[in-house]
Amino acid sequence: MKTVIVGGVAGGMSAATRLRRLDESAEIVVFERGPYVSYANCGLPYYVGGVITDRSSLLLQTPQSLAARFRLDVRTGHEVIGVDPVARTVSVLDLAAGDTFVESYDELILAVGATAREAAGHPGIPTHTLRTVEDVDAIGALVDAAADHPSALVVGGGFIGLEAVENLVRRGIHVTLIQRSAQILTPLDAEMVAPLQAQLRSHGVDVRTSVTIDEVSAGAVLLSDGATLRPDFIVDASGVVPSVDLARSAGLRIGPTGGIAVDDSNRTSDPHIFAVGDGVEKIDALSGSETLVTMAGLANRHGRSVADVIAGRQEHNTPALGTAIVKVFDTVAAKVGWSERQLVAAGRAHRVIHTHPASHATYYPGAQPMSTKLLVDPGSDAILGAQIVGGEGVDKRIDVIAVAMTGGITASGLARLELAYAPQFGSAKDPVNQLGYVADNLRTGATRSIQWHELDAALAAGSTLVDVRTPGEFAAGAIPGAVNIPVDDLRDRVAELPDGPLVVHCQVGQRGHTAARILTQYGRDVVNLDGGYRTWVAGASLGSREAVGTGR
Amino acid sequence: MKTVIVGGVAGGMSAATRLRRLDESAEIVVFERGPYVSYANCGLPYYVGGVITDRSSLLLQTPQSLAARFRLDVRTGHEVIGVDPVARTVSVLDLAAGDTFVESYDELILAVGATAREAAGHPGIPTHTLRTVEDVDAIGALVDAAADHPSALVVGGGFIGLEAVENLVRRGIHVTLIQRSAQILTPLDAEMVAPLQAQLRSHGVDVRTSVTIDEVSAGAVLLSDGATLRPDFIVDASGVVPSVDLARSAGLRIGPTGGIAVDDSNRTSDPHIFAVGDGVEKIDALSGSETLVTMAGLANRHGRSVADVIAGRQEHNTPALGTAIVKVFDTVAAKVGWSERQLVAAGRAHRVIHTHPASHATYYPGAQPMSTKLLVDPGSDAILGAQIVGGEGVDKRIDVIAVAMTGGITASGLARLELAYAPQFGSAKDPVNQLGYVADNLRTGATRSIQWHELDAALAAGSTLVDVRTPGEFAAGAIPGAVNIPVDDLRDRVAELPDGPLVVHCQVGQRGHTAARILTQYGRDVVNLDGGYRTWVAGASLGSREAVGTGR
């Protein structure tokens, strides 16, 4: 049995090593186009920034180490340029020698990943993606060679783009970040990203949203907003598309998303060809439809499971939630499942919850603010997605919610999760439990809420806005048109409120909930402004073009 | 409708505030024996240690603030000394005035918690528990008044005892910690706790296990190991028992564990009396039997749900997993579900997995070592429990496993959890995923393992022990009797191995797995020493009395 693997990083190498562990007698050949295999591509931006200083720590394995441990025949500098599925052979170009040869296979695994969406070349300005060791070597050389006041243009504010920005700033580079859409980090919703955009700007990053490159000539970049930049170099993080040339030439089915179509064992339309990693379609856990999720975790896991399948075991992929996280300076942003934008676009009913808890018990030093967003199916109470932005503990809460989604735990059920509590780590009612309580209050009708982007319409329709914070908080900044009656005075002053519907709000939503409960029991028609002043401020900072469901 | 609540912390106050939000017209009276309500009792040790310096931050609410926000009638310094369930009245002693009066109720909630197991008094040496604000004030005064070389004896190495030790050390006190059983932190198994005991000793703590107090007289403490101590004071953290005097006098049913028996709505044997918190039995998620779990999270949650029930809503408790965590100096120890010791004692079949992953990708700076233990039902592959000891990220992984247990995710299913990955937070194969892979290998028979405490028997029965680490690792410390053949040389040197069964091991178990797979395919009878050298060392450090299932 001979298995040929095309691509020697994440998915490909997971398949190779697992296959060896399962089958000592298997013949396993890995072709990698680049000079390195099994490197830590998620660490590359931090090598640029000098956070990771030991280059060798990124190179997890070598062909020699893989031969010794796993008896793998790993050939770097070898590009597979053709597949003959009938003869079961691949054509391989030895890049150093310039020779082409043919290698046979019994089973073939394509783990060729994805490639930059846009053409990398810009006349007169060095441009690189940030996907390979060669990329970071080239960017590192550009940083070293840059002028007294070095500057760079990063195209694309997704996960990789933001990591590139942070690490270039760390190296003293002035960075302009342009983003085609109206916000950076589009897997999250706009109001959740607003604090992150503000933080980037506070680090001197020139963040320009809804902006593209109009023209590059003679070392100058003309942006669509009229600005002209002269960056020393450009980092292209504008996104990736699946690498499907090889699959297409082999006649393999390409799916509706543009990725290689595979079944739940990662088998392509040819029974002896498997495919894993960023080049392959996944199944979305919420819709059951094909989707692209370019995450290292899935690539590794699917690589391993393909080895199981080839070794004769049953392995079936589970649908993908798209859990993801990024740290930018001191801010951590994470998501799982669908965003509100996706739900709106799909016309899928949803309920939205924003909270702003502390990362751990506030009486213990070092608690950090956190903003969370939970998206809930109003019919089934299923969790549709979550987003969390903050510092400490963001990763924990997004993982907890991801596992809850996998386990079929409802939004209200989050209240009953028994999470580990000591004051350094959380609260007796953890932020995730709190989300569950809010979800339960909405589900049972104990409270009703409106969203930050629904407030204007509610006020235009005659609602009175009641700010139930303290006079001090009110004086420090308030929503225009609000009446200030602190929650503790509400019972005594309810008669002051005009007839008609009420919108109450506080700083983060909790006192607003208490106020809404009080006023409801005084017979008033009242809704709580979800997420309070803090979410409203984040939303209001965006401008109307960036509002949820408008203009996108 | 008038609800009387006995006890104004965690569960009692959660009930009171929730009930007000649900019912503006309810009459709600809270009697608290002590001078404070709604204080952060989990923060008390850190106030002793000076980590928390702002006393007011511990006092989350006052009777005044609770009256203003929630219209609660909170009376501190009032001890409820009797209940008449027929008349539906309580007898209340006003501690300041010395008067007793009778208060009627429609519904009564007992939230009186637990009390120290042992008598607090020791002749000639001040002794305090660490459960109330008064306790920490008293301990603080003792610390301040202590001599030039102050010393303290902490009785009991559970969660509270360990927090007390850390904080006393922080104040410059020399601490002796005695523990009745053979290890501290008995919710975890002995080999998991060994590093924690070592760390305590490295901080100068005199840790004495299997030791009790024989006698206290004239300022001297005679221990059962023959030592005599003269501590300035004693902190009694020897554990708590439910406070059931009031419940018992009211004729309420006390359960088999000694806690107040309640149904899944926290209703006692009297339909108008509810009970929540540390004084109440919970249902264990694994056995379905009554258990005691003294965790603030459950107290708060059950308090809230009792309010729902009183307000006419359906609320049913879910069984308790007993998730818990403690930080002691730089070490974090956490657990969920059952320990191996509990499983052995119950005669319940189980499979054990130890791993020693890094808290995040090792190529990114700051990764910390972590030791994990997973207990698995060999029939159903259900997760029975987990223990994690380390630093960064322990809290996240125990929460992830707790949620997986709640969601019915199997041990092998942990491999498929889609956890958020960036190099600061984890690995593409997260430590939890890795546990899933090991579980899957054991479930499918791809590998077999033995435990550290089973090694001696295996060697005595004729197995050969093969250490597959590098010669350098072997030279730095090895298990007596082991033959060293590095995994990378194993294929070439397999002929060197004597006939008969083999036990292989590496440092943490991973290379051992690869070695076991190789040797299995060479036709050898081979098992991998679970958790490798690191788990074996932790176990071996304990001595035979402390081994799992022996002598306990």
Short mmCIF file of N, CA and C in Angstrom, two decimals, chain A residues 75-143:
data_model
loop_
_atom_site.label_atom_id
_atom_site.label_comp_id
_atom_site.label_asym_id
_atom_site.label_seq_id
_atom_site.Cartn_x
_atom_site.Cartn_y
_atom_site.Cartn_z
N ARG A 75 9.94 14.75 0.60
CA ARG A 75 10.79 15.42 -0.40
C ARG A 75 10.35 16.87 -0.54
N THR A 76 11.13 17.75 0.05
CA THR A 76 10.87 19.18 -0.13
C THR A 76 11.37 19.61 -1.50
N GLY A 77 10.93 20.80 -1.90
CA GLY A 77 11.33 21.30 -3.21
C GLY A 77 10.79 20.47 -4.36
N HIS A 78 9.73 19.78 -4.08
CA HIS A 78 9.09 18.94 -5.11
C HIS A 78 7.64 19.37 -5.27
N GLU A 79 7.31 19.83 -6.47
CA GLU A 79 5.95 20.29 -6.74
C GLU A 79 5.20 19.27 -7.58
N VAL A 80 4.06 18.85 -7.07
CA VAL A 80 3.23 17.93 -7.84
C VAL A 80 2.45 18.77 -8.84
N ILE A 81 2.66 18.49 -10.13
CA ILE A 81 2.08 19.35 -11.18
C ILE A 81 0.98 18.66 -11.95
N GLY A 82 0.74 17.40 -11.68
CA GLY A 82 -0.33 16.72 -12.39
C GLY A 82 -0.72 15.44 -11.68
N VAL A 83 -1.98 15.06 -11.88
CA VAL A 83 -2.50 13.81 -11.31
C VAL A 83 -3.18 13.03 -12.43
N ASP A 84 -2.88 11.77 -12.52
CA ASP A 84 -3.61 10.89 -13.45
C ASP A 84 -4.40 9.90 -12.61
N PRO A 85 -5.68 10.19 -12.40
CA PRO A 85 -6.46 9.36 -11.47
C PRO A 85 -6.70 7.96 -12.02
N VAL A 86 -6.61 7.78 -13.34
CA VAL A 86 -6.85 6.46 -13.92
C VAL A 86 -5.61 5.58 -13.70
N ALA A 87 -4.46 6.12 -14.06
CA ALA A 87 -3.22 5.38 -13.84
C ALA A 87 -2.78 5.40 -12.39
N ARG A 88 -3.40 6.28 -11.59
CA ARG A 88 -3.01 6.51 -10.20
C ARG A 88 -1.53 6.88 -10.11
N THR A 89 -1.23 7.96 -10.78
CA THR A 89 0.13 8.50 -10.71
C THR A 89 0.06 10.02 -10.56
N VAL A 90 1.12 10.56 -10.02
CA VAL A 90 1.28 12.01 -10.02
C VAL A 90 2.56 12.36 -10.77
N SER A 91 2.54 13.54 -11.41
CA SER A 91 3.75 14.07 -12.04
C SER A 91 4.37 15.05 -11.08
N VAL A 92 5.65 14.88 -10.86
CA VAL A 92 6.33 15.68 -9.85
C VAL A 92 7.49 16.43 -10.48
N LEU A 93 7.55 17.73 -10.18
CA LEU A 93 8.66 18.56 -10.65
C LEU A 93 9.65 18.75 -9.51
N ASP A 94 10.86 18.28 -9.73
CA ASP A 94 11.93 18.51 -8.76
C ASP A 94 12.46 19.92 -9.03
N LEU A 95 12.12 20.86 -8.16
CA LEU A 95 12.37 22.27 -8.45
C LEU A 95 13.86 22.57 -8.54
N ALA A 96 14.66 21.91 -7.76
CA ALA A 96 16.10 22.16 -7.80
C ALA A 96 16.71 21.62 -9.09
N ALA A 97 16.36 20.41 -9.44
CA ALA A 97 16.95 19.76 -10.60
C ALA A 97 16.27 20.16 -11.90
N GLY A 98 15.04 20.61 -11.78
CA GLY A 98 14.29 20.94 -12.99
C GLY A 98 13.71 19.73 -13.69
N ASP A 99 13.86 18.57 -13.08
CA ASP A 99 13.36 17.33 -13.69
C ASP A 99 11.91 17.08 -13.30
N THR A 100 11.23 16.37 -14.18
CA THR A 100 9.89 15.91 -13.85
C THR A 100 9.90 14.38 -13.85
N PHE A 101 9.23 13.82 -12.86
CA PHE A 101 9.12 12.36 -12.84
C PHE A 101 7.72 11.96 -12.42
N VAL A 102 7.44 10.69 -12.58
CA VAL A 102 6.10 10.18 -12.29
C VAL A 102 6.19 9.25 -11.09
N GLU A 103 5.26 9.44 -10.16
CA GLU A 103 5.23 8.60 -8.96
C GLU A 103 3.85 7.95 -8.88
N SER A 104 3.82 6.69 -8.61
CA SER A 104 2.53 6.00 -8.52
C SER A 104 1.98 6.08 -7.10
N TYR A 105 0.71 5.86 -6.97
CA TYR A 105 0.10 5.82 -5.64
C TYR A 105 -1.03 4.81 -5.62
N ASP A 106 -1.30 4.29 -4.44
CA ASP A 106 -2.56 3.56 -4.23
C ASP A 106 -3.62 4.52 -3.71
N GLU A 107 -3.20 5.39 -2.77
CA GLU A 107 -4.09 6.43 -2.24
C GLU A 107 -3.33 7.75 -2.31
N LEU A 108 -4.07 8.79 -2.66
CA LEU A 108 -3.46 10.12 -2.78
C LEU A 108 -4.17 11.08 -1.83
N ILE A 109 -3.40 11.87 -1.12
CA ILE A 109 -3.98 12.89 -0.24
C ILE A 109 -3.50 14.26 -0.71
N LEU A 110 -4.45 15.11 -1.05
CA LEU A 110 -4.12 16.49 -1.42
C LEU A 110 -4.26 17.38 -0.20
N ALA A 111 -3.15 18.00 0.18
CA ALA A 111 -3.16 18.90 1.34
C ALA A 111 -2.41 20.16 0.93
N VAL A 112 -2.96 20.79 -0.10
CA VAL A 112 -2.21 21.87 -0.75
C VAL A 112 -2.66 23.25 -0.28
N GLY A 113 -3.67 23.32 0.58
CA GLY A 113 -4.00 24.59 1.20
C GLY A 113 -4.69 25.58 0.29
N ALA A 114 -4.43 26.84 0.58
CA ALA A 114 -5.08 27.94 -0.12
C ALA A 114 -4.02 28.92 -0.59
N THR A 115 -4.41 29.79 -1.48
CA THR A 115 -3.47 30.80 -1.98
C THR A 115 -4.11 32.18 -1.89
N ALA A 116 -3.28 33.20 -1.93
CA ALA A 116 -3.77 34.57 -1.79
C ALA A 116 -4.81 34.87 -2.87
N ARG A 117 -5.85 35.58 -2.44
CA ARG A 117 -6.95 35.87 -3.34
C ARG A 117 -6.52 36.81 -4.47
N GLU A 118 -5.74 37.82 -4.11
CA GLU A 118 -5.38 38.84 -5.08
C GLU A 118 -3.96 38.58 -5.59
N ALA A 119 -3.73 39.06 -6.77
CA ALA A 119 -2.38 38.97 -7.33
C ALA A 119 -1.43 39.73 -6.40
N ALA A 120 -0.31 39.10 -6.09
CA ALA A 120 0.58 39.69 -5.11
C ALA A 120 1.38 40.86 -5.66
N GLY A 121 1.56 40.92 -6.94
CA GLY A 121 2.48 41.90 -7.49
C GLY A 121 1.91 43.30 -7.59
N HIS A 122 2.67 44.29 -7.15
CA HIS A 122 2.32 45.69 -7.37
C HIS A 122 3.56 46.36 -7.91
N PRO A 123 3.45 47.05 -9.03
CA PRO A 123 4.65 47.62 -9.66
C PRO A 123 5.37 48.59 -8.74
N GLY A 124 6.61 48.34 -8.53
CA GLY A 124 7.44 49.30 -7.79
C GLY A 124 7.41 49.15 -6.29
N ILE A 125 6.51 48.33 -5.75
CA ILE A 125 6.45 48.17 -4.29
C ILE A 125 6.47 46.67 -3.97
N PRO A 126 7.46 46.26 -3.17
CA PRO A 126 7.51 44.83 -2.82
C PRO A 126 6.25 44.43 -2.08
N THR A 127 5.69 43.31 -2.49
CA THR A 127 4.43 42.85 -1.90
C THR A 127 4.55 41.37 -1.56
N HIS A 128 4.15 41.03 -0.35
CA HIS A 128 4.22 39.63 0.08
C HIS A 128 2.97 39.23 0.84
N THR A 129 2.64 37.98 0.71
CA THR A 129 1.63 37.41 1.61
C THR A 129 2.36 36.99 2.89
N LEU A 130 1.58 36.41 3.82
CA LEU A 130 2.20 36.00 5.08
C LEU A 130 1.74 34.59 5.39
N ARG A 131 2.21 33.68 4.53
CA ARG A 131 1.73 32.29 4.66
C ARG A 131 2.85 31.27 4.78
N THR A 132 4.04 31.64 4.42
CA THR A 132 5.12 30.65 4.42
C THR A 132 6.36 31.23 5.11
N VAL A 133 7.28 30.34 5.42
CA VAL A 133 8.55 30.77 5.99
C VAL A 133 9.27 31.72 5.03
N GLU A 134 9.17 31.44 3.73
CA GLU A 134 9.79 32.32 2.75
C GLU A 134 9.18 33.72 2.82
N ASP A 135 7.85 33.77 3.01
CA ASP A 135 7.19 35.08 3.15
C ASP A 135 7.79 35.89 4.29
N VAL A 136 7.91 35.26 5.44
CA VAL A 136 8.38 36.04 6.60
C VAL A 136 9.84 36.40 6.46
N ASP A 137 10.62 35.53 5.81
CA ASP A 137 12.01 35.91 5.55
C ASP A 137 12.06 37.15 4.66
N ALA A 138 11.22 37.17 3.64
CA ALA A 138 11.20 38.31 2.72
C ALA A 138 10.73 39.58 3.44
N ILE A 139 9.68 39.46 4.24
CA ILE A 139 9.17 40.64 4.96
C ILE A 139 10.21 41.11 5.98
N GLY A 140 10.83 40.16 6.66
CA GLY A 140 11.87 40.52 7.61
C GLY A 140 12.99 41.30 6.94
N ALA A 141 13.37 40.87 5.75
CA ALA A 141 14.43 41.58 5.02
C ALA A 141 13.97 42.99 4.64
N LEU A 142 12.69 43.12 4.27
CA LEU A 142 12.17 44.45 3.91
C LEU A 142 12.14 45.37 5.13
N VAL A 143 11.77 44.80 6.27
CA VAL A 143 11.76 45.60 7.50
C VAL A 143 13.17 46.08 7.82
#
